[in-house]
Steps between C-alpha positions, in 0.01 A plus 500: 500500500674474839509164674620445857603143571552384860660824617681496832684797651675462834666776701736449792394667824639490857204290612536259207427486128186676374307354208382811317371281216405139560429291188307769308374402153259681264489667159419850376318498167536778240240772556421389854464723807597311815507630858716338768368552852617407844625648828825693532802272499328212319734511197305717255784739417753217483274324250476810282877558497561133421253503211662814363849355486629715786537241777622149431293226665669246725345236275235481230466676167346812348417466131434802280358375169690177554831664598628392842592846635757386752669258259575788261829691508455815714527735202226315311277485808550872559413571137176300526407681820584841351285446191216269609421580866397827664519550877300734723586529869324643803785746573528620137883468472530814289840660440486819710728717282318419172183676391179317411597461133835342569367275775251361248763464227722309745264206450596461133767262373812704417484420128152654455491744204468863623189562284329192645594612851355846444175367353445260788589766757252751357226236487549399864527856629159563343346164599604536866430871534864592562556752222508800734744317728743387230785723622444449874727297725342218705533703822252753362230242421218357706501129585239434233703683236817313596322168462368604159858580398610157623216340304598695186858380545371140498272560201745691279684184396166350386554184706311173477440487875488745790585380850373746762591474869243680719474781240224682690629448855593869543214652301163650580190329354477723192863451400478129577200471270691676222795260531269201469318662209830533315599141580161379375548704182838334448339158541225583251769590248637145531742533791523273803479641852591353838433719804614421853267651759359444845195717438178461298581756228613252234210256535258678261763493223650155557388195308674281756614546860786295644528471878840461667553400862841430656652468154248244374236546235162412646262287294211672330182485704238263361231669289190588692204275434159666494256351747258245361146628458264396772281203401 
C-alpha cells in the first residue's frame, strides 16, 4: 500500500514560489486502479514522481508498506523503486540504440537470473504482440508499439504498483484502448495502478478518480441522491 501524508512540493520561480503539491494526502490500496485528473500544470506529474520515490517532497511523507521512502538511505530507496514500482511515461523514454528485447530487459533488477529474465521477456513479447518487433530499434516502431515496449519494461519486473503519466497522450484511440486493457489486466492479477490523465480514457477502468487543481486534492463530490417519488 502507498500512503501520501500531507505532501508539499514547492519550486522556485522568477515570479515567486510555486506550490506544485499543496497538502496532498490519500492512500492507494493493493489491487486498486486510481485515475488522477486535472488541467495541465496542476501537479499531477509531480505527484506521480513523488509517490514513486523520484522527487523528494518539500515536506510530508510517502509510505510504501509502512516504509517512509524519503527517510530511507538512497540505495535502499532505489532498490525498493527498482523492484516494487513500474513507471510508464507519455514520451516512452526508450533507449534508442537498444532493440525491443533489451529495452524491456532494462526494466529488470540487475541481479535477475538470466533464465527468469528470458521467460518473462518471452511472455511479455507474446502478451503485448511485440514478437515480430523484438529485434527492432525504437526508431523503427510506431507510437503505439513504443508505448507497448515501455509498458513491457514496467511489467517485466513484476512490480506491485504501476505509476503511469499520461500513457496514452500520444496514441490513437485503438492503441490507447490496448494500453488501458493491459493496465486493467495487471490490476486483475493483483497489481495496483495509478494513471495520471487529463482525458476520459481511464474513467471506465478506474475504481476511484482523484481531482487535482493548483496542487490541491479536491474533495470527492457528494453522492447523488435520487429524487423522492411524487406523492
